[in-house]
Short mmCIF file of C-alpha atoms in Angstrom, two decimals:
data_model
loop_
_atom_site.label_atom_id
_atom_site.label_comp_id
_atom_site.label_asym_id
_atom_site.label_seq_id
_atom_site.Cartn_x
_atom_site.Cartn_y
_atom_site.Cartn_z
CA MET G 1 -219.02 152.64 49.73
CA LYS G 2 -215.42 153.00 48.58
CA LYS G 3 -215.04 153.71 44.85
CA MET G 4 -213.25 150.67 43.39
CA HIS G 5 -212.71 151.45 39.74
CA TYR G 6 -212.85 154.33 37.30
CA SER G 7 -214.38 153.41 33.94
CA VAL G 8 -212.11 155.11 31.43
CA LEU G 9 -214.53 154.87 28.50
CA LEU G 10 -217.67 155.66 30.45
CA LYS G 11 -219.02 158.52 28.32
CA GLU G 12 -218.18 156.84 25.02
CA SER G 13 -219.81 153.59 26.02
CA ILE G 14 -223.00 155.17 27.35
CA ASP G 15 -223.29 157.38 24.27
CA GLY G 16 -222.76 154.31 22.09
CA LEU G 17 -225.57 152.41 23.79
CA ASN G 18 -228.09 155.19 23.12
CA ILE G 19 -230.09 154.12 26.18
CA LYS G 20 -233.88 154.41 26.05
CA ASP G 21 -235.77 154.20 29.34
CA GLY G 22 -237.82 151.02 29.42
CA GLY G 23 -235.36 148.99 27.38
CA THR G 24 -233.44 145.81 28.09
CA TYR G 25 -229.66 146.15 28.31
CA VAL G 26 -226.88 143.66 28.95
CA ASP G 27 -223.52 144.59 30.49
CA CYS G 28 -221.37 141.62 29.54
CA THR G 29 -218.41 142.84 31.59
CA LEU G 30 -219.89 144.11 34.84
CA GLY G 31 -216.65 144.56 36.77
CA TYR G 32 -217.20 147.06 39.56
CA ALA G 33 -220.40 148.45 38.00
CA GLY G 34 -218.95 151.66 36.57
CA HIS G 35 -221.03 151.35 33.40
CA SER G 36 -223.95 149.45 34.90
CA LYS G 37 -224.67 152.17 37.46
CA VAL G 38 -225.14 154.74 34.71
CA ILE G 39 -227.23 152.33 32.62
CA LEU G 40 -229.49 151.69 35.60
CA GLU G 41 -229.82 155.40 36.36
CA LYS G 42 -230.93 156.06 32.78
CA ASN G 43 -233.16 152.99 32.54
CA LYS G 44 -235.53 153.26 35.51
CA LYS G 45 -238.42 151.50 33.73
CA GLY G 46 -236.38 148.84 31.98
CA LYS G 47 -234.13 145.97 32.92
CA LEU G 48 -230.39 145.48 33.23
CA PHE G 49 -228.67 142.10 33.04
CA ALA G 50 -224.97 141.83 33.84
CA PHE G 51 -222.28 139.16 33.68
CA ASP G 52 -219.06 138.75 35.65
CA GLU G 53 -217.17 135.72 36.92
CA ASP G 54 -215.19 137.61 39.58
CA GLU G 55 -216.84 136.93 42.93
CA ASN G 56 -215.46 140.11 44.52
CA ALA G 57 -216.75 142.25 41.64
CA VAL G 58 -220.20 140.64 41.77
CA LYS G 59 -220.52 141.21 45.51
CA TYR G 60 -219.45 144.84 45.28
CA SER G 61 -221.61 145.59 42.23
CA LYS G 62 -224.73 144.05 43.71
CA GLU G 63 -224.51 146.45 46.64
CA ALA G 64 -223.70 149.42 44.40
CA LEU G 65 -226.59 148.78 42.00
CA SER G 66 -229.05 148.09 44.81
CA SER G 67 -228.59 151.69 45.94
CA ILE G 68 -229.99 152.80 42.56
CA GLY G 69 -232.78 150.33 41.90
CA ASP G 70 -233.83 146.69 41.89
CA ASN G 71 -234.46 146.26 38.17
CA PHE G 72 -231.25 144.32 37.54
CA THR G 73 -229.98 140.76 37.55
CA ILE G 74 -226.35 139.74 37.90
CA PHE G 75 -225.10 136.41 36.57
CA LYS G 76 -221.89 135.19 38.18
CA GLU G 77 -220.46 133.59 35.09
CA ASN G 78 -218.39 134.28 32.03
CA PHE G 79 -220.13 136.13 29.22
CA SER G 80 -219.26 133.24 26.90
CA ASN G 81 -222.50 131.75 28.28
CA LEU G 82 -224.43 134.83 27.15
CA LYS G 83 -226.83 133.15 24.72
CA GLU G 84 -227.66 130.15 26.91
CA THR G 85 -228.14 132.24 30.06
CA LEU G 86 -230.39 134.80 28.41
CA GLU G 87 -232.50 132.08 26.82
CA LYS G 88 -232.96 130.36 30.20
CA GLU G 89 -234.27 133.66 31.54
CA ASN G 90 -236.53 133.98 28.48
CA ILE G 91 -234.70 137.13 27.40
CA LEU G 92 -235.01 136.97 23.63
CA LYS G 93 -234.94 140.66 22.77
CA VAL G 94 -232.24 143.10 23.84
CA ASP G 95 -231.90 146.83 23.13
CA GLY G 96 -228.16 147.10 23.72
CA PHE G 97 -225.04 145.20 24.73
CA LEU G 98 -221.89 146.51 26.39
CA PHE G 99 -218.50 144.80 26.28
CA ASP G 100 -215.68 146.66 28.07
CA LEU G 101 -212.87 144.19 27.56
CA GLY G 102 -209.90 143.84 29.87
CA PHE G 103 -209.56 143.74 33.62
CA SER G 104 -210.05 146.31 36.35
CA SER G 105 -207.70 148.15 38.67
CA PRO G 106 -208.96 146.34 41.81
CA GLN G 107 -207.90 143.06 40.23
CA ILE G 108 -204.43 144.45 39.48
CA ASP G 109 -204.09 146.08 42.90
CA ASP G 110 -205.04 142.89 44.78
CA ALA G 111 -201.59 141.31 44.98
CA LYS G 112 -202.83 137.83 45.81
CA ARG G 113 -204.64 137.63 42.45
CA GLY G 114 -201.27 137.49 40.70
CA PHE G 115 -202.18 139.76 37.77
CA SER G 116 -199.49 142.38 38.32
CA PHE G 117 -195.82 142.03 37.45
CA LYS G 118 -195.17 144.91 39.88
CA LEU G 119 -196.46 143.07 42.96
CA ASN G 120 -194.96 139.86 44.31
CA ALA G 121 -197.64 137.20 44.62
CA PRO G 122 -198.43 133.59 43.75
CA LEU G 123 -198.88 133.06 40.01
CA ASP G 124 -202.65 132.89 39.64
CA MET G 125 -204.34 135.33 37.18
CA ARG G 126 -207.77 133.68 37.29
CA MET G 127 -210.77 135.95 36.79
CA ASP G 128 -212.91 133.20 38.33
CA THR G 129 -211.00 131.77 41.28
CA GLN G 130 -213.04 128.57 41.07
CA ASN G 131 -211.48 127.68 37.72
CA SER G 132 -208.74 125.09 37.90
CA LEU G 133 -206.13 126.45 35.47
CA THR G 134 -203.74 129.05 36.95
CA ALA G 135 -200.76 130.99 35.68
CA LYS G 136 -198.59 128.71 37.76
CA ASP G 137 -199.92 125.71 35.81
CA VAL G 138 -199.22 127.39 32.49
CA VAL G 139 -195.68 128.37 33.43
CA ASN G 140 -194.74 125.03 34.97
CA THR G 141 -196.53 122.48 32.79
CA TYR G 142 -196.83 123.85 29.25
CA SER G 143 -194.30 122.56 26.75
CA LEU G 144 -191.65 124.78 25.20
CA GLU G 145 -193.62 124.78 21.95
CA LYS G 146 -196.90 125.73 23.66
CA LEU G 147 -195.34 128.53 25.71
CA THR G 148 -193.64 129.91 22.62
CA GLU G 149 -196.94 129.81 20.75
CA ILE G 150 -198.95 131.72 23.34
CA PHE G 151 -196.17 134.30 23.90
CA PHE G 152 -195.93 134.93 20.18
CA LYS G 153 -199.68 134.88 19.54
CA PHE G 154 -200.91 136.76 22.60
CA ALA G 155 -197.90 138.98 23.36
CA GLU G 156 -196.37 139.39 19.89
CA GLU G 157 -193.00 139.19 21.64
CA LYS G 158 -190.02 138.69 19.31
CA TYR G 159 -188.09 136.85 22.04
CA SER G 160 -190.97 134.46 22.72
CA LYS G 161 -188.90 131.32 22.25
CA VAL G 162 -185.98 132.70 24.23
CA ILE G 163 -188.25 133.50 27.18
CA ALA G 164 -190.09 130.19 26.92
CA SER G 165 -186.76 128.33 26.86
CA ALA G 166 -185.58 130.19 29.96
CA ILE G 167 -188.78 129.27 31.78
CA CYS G 168 -188.43 125.60 30.87
CA LYS G 169 -184.79 125.58 31.97
CA GLU G 170 -185.54 127.24 35.30
CA ARG G 171 -188.46 124.96 36.19
CA LYS G 172 -186.18 121.91 35.87
CA ASN G 173 -184.39 123.18 38.97
CA LYS G 174 -187.42 124.40 40.93
CA GLU G 175 -191.07 125.16 40.44
CA ILE G 176 -191.80 128.77 39.44
CA VAL G 177 -194.42 130.00 41.89
CA THR G 178 -194.37 133.81 42.16
CA THR G 179 -194.76 136.78 39.85
CA PHE G 180 -191.35 138.20 40.76
CA GLU G 181 -189.67 134.88 39.99
CA LEU G 182 -191.20 134.99 36.52
CA VAL G 183 -190.19 138.64 36.00
CA ASP G 184 -186.62 137.78 37.00
CA ILE G 185 -186.52 134.90 34.50
CA ILE G 186 -187.78 137.17 31.72
CA GLN G 187 -185.21 139.85 32.52
CA LYS G 188 -182.31 137.41 32.53
CA ALA G 189 -183.52 135.79 29.30
CA VAL G 190 -183.64 139.00 27.23
CA GLY G 191 -180.94 141.01 28.97
CA ALA G 192 -181.20 144.19 31.02
CA SER G 193 -180.98 146.59 28.06
CA TYR G 194 -183.92 145.11 26.15
CA PHE G 195 -185.88 144.46 29.35
CA TYR G 196 -185.80 148.04 30.66
CA LYS G 197 -186.36 149.57 27.22
CA ASN G 198 -189.24 147.35 26.09
CA HIS G 199 -190.63 145.79 29.28
CA PRO G 200 -191.54 142.42 27.76
CA GLU G 201 -192.88 141.26 31.13
CA ARG G 202 -196.02 143.31 30.44
CA GLU G 203 -196.88 141.39 27.31
CA ILE G 204 -195.79 138.02 28.71
CA PHE G 205 -198.07 138.47 31.74
CA GLN G 206 -200.84 139.53 29.36
CA ALA G 207 -200.34 136.41 27.25
CA ILE G 208 -200.48 134.12 30.28
CA ARG G 209 -203.60 135.88 31.58
CA ILE G 210 -205.32 135.49 28.20
CA GLU G 211 -204.46 131.79 28.17
CA VAL G 212 -205.61 131.21 31.75
CA ASN G 213 -208.97 132.89 31.17
CA ASN G 214 -209.47 131.81 27.55
CA GLU G 215 -210.19 135.46 26.78
CA LEU G 216 -210.14 135.58 22.99
CA SER G 217 -212.22 132.45 22.51
CA VAL G 218 -215.01 133.76 24.72
CA ILE G 219 -215.08 137.02 22.76
CA GLU G 220 -215.31 135.12 19.48
CA LYS G 221 -218.25 133.12 20.84
CA ALA G 222 -220.17 135.82 22.70
CA LEU G 223 -220.09 138.71 20.22
CA PRO G 224 -221.92 136.87 17.42
CA ASP G 225 -224.46 135.62 19.97
CA ALA G 226 -225.07 139.19 21.12
CA ILE G 227 -225.40 140.44 17.56
CA ARG G 228 -227.93 137.75 16.66
CA THR G 229 -230.02 138.50 19.75
CA PHE G 230 -230.03 142.20 18.96
CA ARG G 231 -230.88 141.60 15.30
CA LYS G 232 -234.00 139.67 16.30
CA LEU G 233 -235.23 142.76 18.10
CA ARG G 234 -234.45 145.08 15.17
CA ARG G 235 -236.31 142.87 12.73
CA ASP G 236 -239.32 142.70 15.04
CA VAL G 237 -239.44 146.47 15.37
CA SER G 238 -238.55 147.72 11.91
CA GLY G 239 -238.28 144.75 9.56
CA CYS G 240 -234.60 145.35 8.97
CA THR G 241 -231.29 144.63 10.64
CA SER G 242 -229.30 147.31 12.46
CA ARG G 243 -225.61 146.89 11.76
CA HIS G 244 -224.14 149.75 13.72
CA ASN G 245 -226.27 150.97 16.62
CA ASP G 246 -226.57 149.98 20.26
CA TYR G 247 -223.43 147.89 20.53
CA TYR G 248 -220.41 149.12 22.38
CA VAL G 249 -217.11 147.31 22.59
CA GLY G 250 -214.19 149.03 24.30
CA THR G 251 -210.65 147.71 24.47
CA TYR G 252 -207.11 149.03 24.72
CA GLN G 253 -205.50 145.84 23.49
CA MET G 254 -204.61 145.52 19.79
CA LEU G 255 -205.02 141.75 19.87
CA ARG G 256 -208.64 142.05 20.90
CA ARG G 257 -209.19 144.76 18.30
CA ASP G 258 -208.04 142.37 15.60
CA VAL G 259 -210.60 139.79 16.72
CA ILE G 260 -213.43 142.29 17.10
CA SER G 261 -212.79 144.27 13.92
CA SER G 262 -213.30 141.10 11.89
CA MET G 263 -216.95 141.23 13.02
CA SER G 264 -218.26 144.10 10.89
CA SER G 265 -221.55 144.45 12.78
CA VAL G 266 -219.84 145.62 15.98
CA LYS G 267 -219.12 149.24 16.85
CA LEU G 268 -215.55 149.25 18.18
CA GLN G 269 -214.18 152.14 20.21
CA LYS G 270 -210.46 152.25 19.43
CA ASN G 271 -208.21 153.86 21.99
CA LYS G 272 -204.69 155.01 21.40
#
């Protein structure tokens, strides 16, 4: 099987989980199973549950994990449904949760997914291709005010309104349908000097992707659910609440760090 993705924070995340064989662990961001494979290898007598809404990732990971064992279950859905899904499966006690936030290299490298500003493709950016909202919808239908808001909030781009205005002006002439068309609009809006020095297209694409996939809202919902589920287990075992063990949240993005760091019970691996 071709290796699809290298998990950058693999050692840190596995160390943070402190895996005990026979436990129940939840990988909330399965991806291409980089972390889940190691969890399964270390947890032969226990159970692994994993979430991912990307159909390609689920298919690949199911095959990869099956070569290690059969003591796993994959849910093809967003981890925002963590609490409800686990309860349906009667999973009320969990030994550790893993959140590795972001998106994987196979998603970037697959041009037709529309995640990369370096590859020309239809504006899509959906993690779950069955969802209705696409990057094309955001770019072509959001108001000037709404575009400015998400660029400023999710990209922290000082020329947010300038870029949003350029997008609104361009779409009056023709629909914006490809990644390269959007990159060209951004470059012309901010000028070549600022564009090549600061590369605002990176943050603008990030902002649109966050909006399309509702990324921050699902984190805000799922993390407290995970913490409460884990706390139930700690109380049952020791009569007290663990506030720092057996959670692992990894992210490179400062915006996500701001959201996560406000939840003091979560161990956050900060990367520079």
